[in-house]
Tab-separated table of C-alpha atoms in Angstrom:
chain	number	residue	atom	x	y	z
A	1	UNK	CA	-200.620	88.731	-155.885
A	2	UNK	CA	-198.434	89.059	-152.733
A	3	UNK	CA	-199.539	87.521	-149.452
A	4	UNK	CA	-198.607	88.866	-146.041
A	5	UNK	CA	-198.886	86.759	-142.906
A	6	UNK	CA	-200.839	88.573	-140.216
A	7	UNK	CA	-200.147	87.286	-136.697
A	8	UNK	CA	-203.232	86.318	-134.716
A	9	UNK	CA	-201.701	87.227	-131.330
A	10	UNK	CA	-201.264	91.011	-131.368
A	11	UNK	CA	-200.013	91.312	-127.779
A	12	UNK	CA	-196.384	90.639	-128.757
A	13	UNK	CA	-196.296	93.346	-131.433
A	14	UNK	CA	-194.453	96.471	-130.303
A	15	UNK	CA	-194.399	99.818	-131.980
A	16	UNK	CA	-191.073	100.725	-133.547
A	17	UNK	CA	-189.462	104.059	-132.770
A	18	UNK	CA	-186.324	104.395	-134.874
A	19	UNK	CA	-185.571	101.804	-137.537
A	20	UNK	CA	-186.401	98.426	-136.075
A	21	UNK	CA	-185.900	99.502	-132.438
A	22	UNK	CA	-188.497	100.318	-129.801
A	23	UNK	CA	-188.257	103.381	-127.532
A	24	UNK	CA	-186.988	101.198	-124.707
A	25	UNK	CA	-184.203	99.740	-126.836
A	26	UNK	CA	-183.187	103.205	-128.086
A	27	UNK	CA	-182.997	104.570	-124.538
A	28	UNK	CA	-180.981	101.580	-123.266
A	29	UNK	CA	-178.560	101.647	-126.220
A	30	UNK	CA	-178.140	105.429	-125.826
A	31	UNK	CA	-177.337	105.067	-122.119
A	32	UNK	CA	-174.863	102.306	-122.936
A	33	UNK	CA	-173.086	104.532	-125.460
A	34	UNK	CA	-173.094	107.538	-123.110
A	35	UNK	CA	-171.539	105.485	-120.301
A	36	UNK	CA	-169.330	103.147	-122.375
A	37	UNK	CA	-167.339	105.445	-124.678
A	38	UNK	CA	-166.018	107.839	-121.995
A	39	UNK	CA	-164.981	104.758	-120.008
A	40	UNK	CA	-163.207	103.419	-123.101
A	41	UNK	CA	-161.220	106.628	-123.623
A	42	UNK	CA	-160.302	106.904	-119.939
A	43	UNK	CA	-159.086	103.288	-119.732
A	44	UNK	CA	-157.277	103.521	-123.120
A	45	UNK	CA	-155.167	106.437	-121.875
A	46	UNK	CA	-153.403	104.316	-119.252
A	47	UNK	CA	-154.070	100.617	-120.068
A	48	UNK	CA	-153.936	100.342	-123.839
A	49	UNK	CA	-156.418	99.599	-126.591
A	50	UNK	CA	-157.206	95.922	-125.959
A	51	UNK	CA	-158.080	96.204	-122.249
A	52	UNK	CA	-160.040	99.371	-122.998
A	53	UNK	CA	-162.054	97.551	-125.676
A	54	UNK	CA	-162.868	94.679	-123.308
A	55	UNK	CA	-163.897	97.136	-120.610
A	56	UNK	CA	-166.102	98.915	-123.185
A	57	UNK	CA	-167.877	95.630	-123.854
A	58	UNK	CA	-168.220	94.923	-120.124
A	59	UNK	CA	-169.605	98.403	-119.430
A	60	UNK	CA	-172.074	98.474	-122.338
A	61	UNK	CA	-173.314	94.863	-122.154
A	62	UNK	CA	-175.719	95.348	-119.203
A	63	UNK	CA	-177.391	98.291	-120.921
A	64	UNK	CA	-177.814	96.312	-124.130
A	65	UNK	CA	-179.160	93.318	-122.220
A	66	UNK	CA	-181.714	95.465	-120.393
A	67	UNK	CA	-182.838	96.830	-123.752
A	68	UNK	CA	-183.131	93.531	-125.609
A	69	UNK	CA	-183.854	90.654	-123.224
A	70	UNK	CA	-187.400	89.815	-122.216
A	71	UNK	CA	-188.298	86.698	-120.278
A	72	UNK	CA	-191.892	85.526	-119.804
A	73	UNK	CA	-193.141	88.837	-121.221
A	74	UNK	CA	-191.274	90.865	-118.575
A	75	UNK	CA	-188.340	93.206	-119.158
A	76	UNK	CA	-185.065	92.013	-117.674
A	77	UNK	CA	-185.111	94.303	-114.609
A	78	UNK	CA	-188.641	93.219	-113.624
A	79	UNK	CA	-187.701	89.575	-114.122
A	80	UNK	CA	-184.520	89.983	-112.026
A	81	UNK	CA	-186.441	91.726	-109.237
A	82	UNK	CA	-188.998	88.905	-109.167
A	83	UNK	CA	-186.218	86.294	-109.253
A	84	UNK	CA	-184.346	87.930	-106.353
A	85	UNK	CA	-187.537	88.226	-104.315
A	86	UNK	CA	-188.465	84.619	-104.953
A	87	UNK	CA	-185.009	83.205	-104.358
A	88	UNK	CA	-183.587	85.324	-101.543
A	89	UNK	CA	-186.084	87.749	-99.988
A	90	UNK	CA	-188.934	85.269	-99.606
A	91	UNK	CA	-187.369	81.802	-99.530
A	92	UNK	CA	-189.698	78.873	-99.952
A	93	UNK	CA	-190.110	77.387	-96.481
A	94	UNK	CA	-192.868	74.854	-96.157
A	95	UNK	CA	-194.606	75.159	-92.853
A	96	UNK	CA	-197.218	72.495	-93.365
A	97	UNK	CA	-196.608	68.851	-92.714
A	98	UNK	CA	-198.042	65.884	-94.522
A	99	UNK	CA	-200.692	64.080	-92.553
A	100	UNK	CA	-200.286	60.345	-92.469
A	101	UNK	CA	-203.763	58.821	-92.492
A	102	UNK	CA	-202.371	55.437	-91.573
A	103	UNK	CA	-200.940	56.881	-88.368
A	104	UNK	CA	-204.460	57.780	-87.234
A	105	UNK	CA	-205.637	54.318	-88.191
A	106	UNK	CA	-202.840	52.704	-86.138
A	107	UNK	CA	-203.643	54.883	-83.135
A	108	UNK	CA	-207.341	54.033	-83.330
A	109	UNK	CA	-206.518	50.317	-83.612
A	110	UNK	CA	-204.287	50.537	-80.521
A	111	UNK	CA	-207.031	52.397	-78.641
A	112	UNK	CA	-209.611	49.807	-79.627
A	113	UNK	CA	-207.360	46.962	-78.463
A	114	UNK	CA	-206.753	48.739	-75.164
A	115	UNK	CA	-210.479	49.285	-74.653
A	116	UNK	CA	-211.242	45.635	-75.393
A	117	UNK	CA	-208.525	44.512	-72.995
A	118	UNK	CA	-209.886	46.758	-70.217
A	119	UNK	CA	-213.433	45.540	-70.852
A	120	UNK	CA	-212.180	41.969	-70.642
A	121	UNK	CA	-210.522	42.722	-67.290
A	122	UNK	CA	-213.747	44.328	-66.051
A	123	UNK	CA	-215.787	41.299	-67.093
A	124	UNK	CA	-213.442	38.922	-65.306
A	125	UNK	CA	-212.982	41.104	-62.263
A	126	UNK	CA	-211.367	39.891	-59.080
A	127	UNK	CA	-213.602	37.906	-56.708
A	128	UNK	CA	-213.557	38.995	-53.089
A	129	UNK	CA	-214.279	36.914	-50.052
A	130	UNK	CA	-217.755	38.390	-49.719
A	131	UNK	CA	-218.596	37.506	-53.366
A	132	UNK	CA	-218.292	41.015	-54.901
A	133	UNK	CA	-215.882	41.914	-57.685
A	134	UNK	CA	-213.299	44.689	-57.757
A	135	UNK	CA	-211.415	46.498	-60.488
A	136	UNK	CA	-208.019	45.476	-59.210
A	137	UNK	CA	-206.951	44.354	-62.661
A	138	UNK	CA	-207.490	47.817	-64.092
A	139	UNK	CA	-205.726	49.508	-61.215
A	140	UNK	CA	-202.798	47.134	-61.573
A	141	UNK	CA	-202.633	47.888	-65.313
A	142	UNK	CA	-202.762	51.674	-64.681
A	143	UNK	CA	-199.797	51.407	-62.320
A	144	UNK	CA	-197.699	49.467	-64.828
A	145	UNK	CA	-198.505	51.834	-67.765
A	146	UNK	CA	-196.967	54.863	-66.020
């Protein structure tokens, strides 16, 4: 008895139109032939057979590629449009910056040291002749920090 493998993923199966070609492939190959052969005969009339043959290949190749090539489940023109948009129309510019958590820690440590130093100056104070204290140490520090 003959066994036939049945694929489990049916999304990649495409209906065939003529022979082993889909409608898309038939249309692309037909357009390539319609555009390529007149170009071949025009170029052959003044350039010779070899250059005309190479030009035939160059003219028909894009049509054949658009009919055959699929990348990531997309036809070639859709993939190229997405590639052009991603690469050129909407370049990847990162606007966000990385936050350094240690920078905040360093700033808070500096602030805490400054607060402790100011509190220490307030505790010491400057004794006046009448026995009261003033905040001259803080004012002196404020003038030097500017």
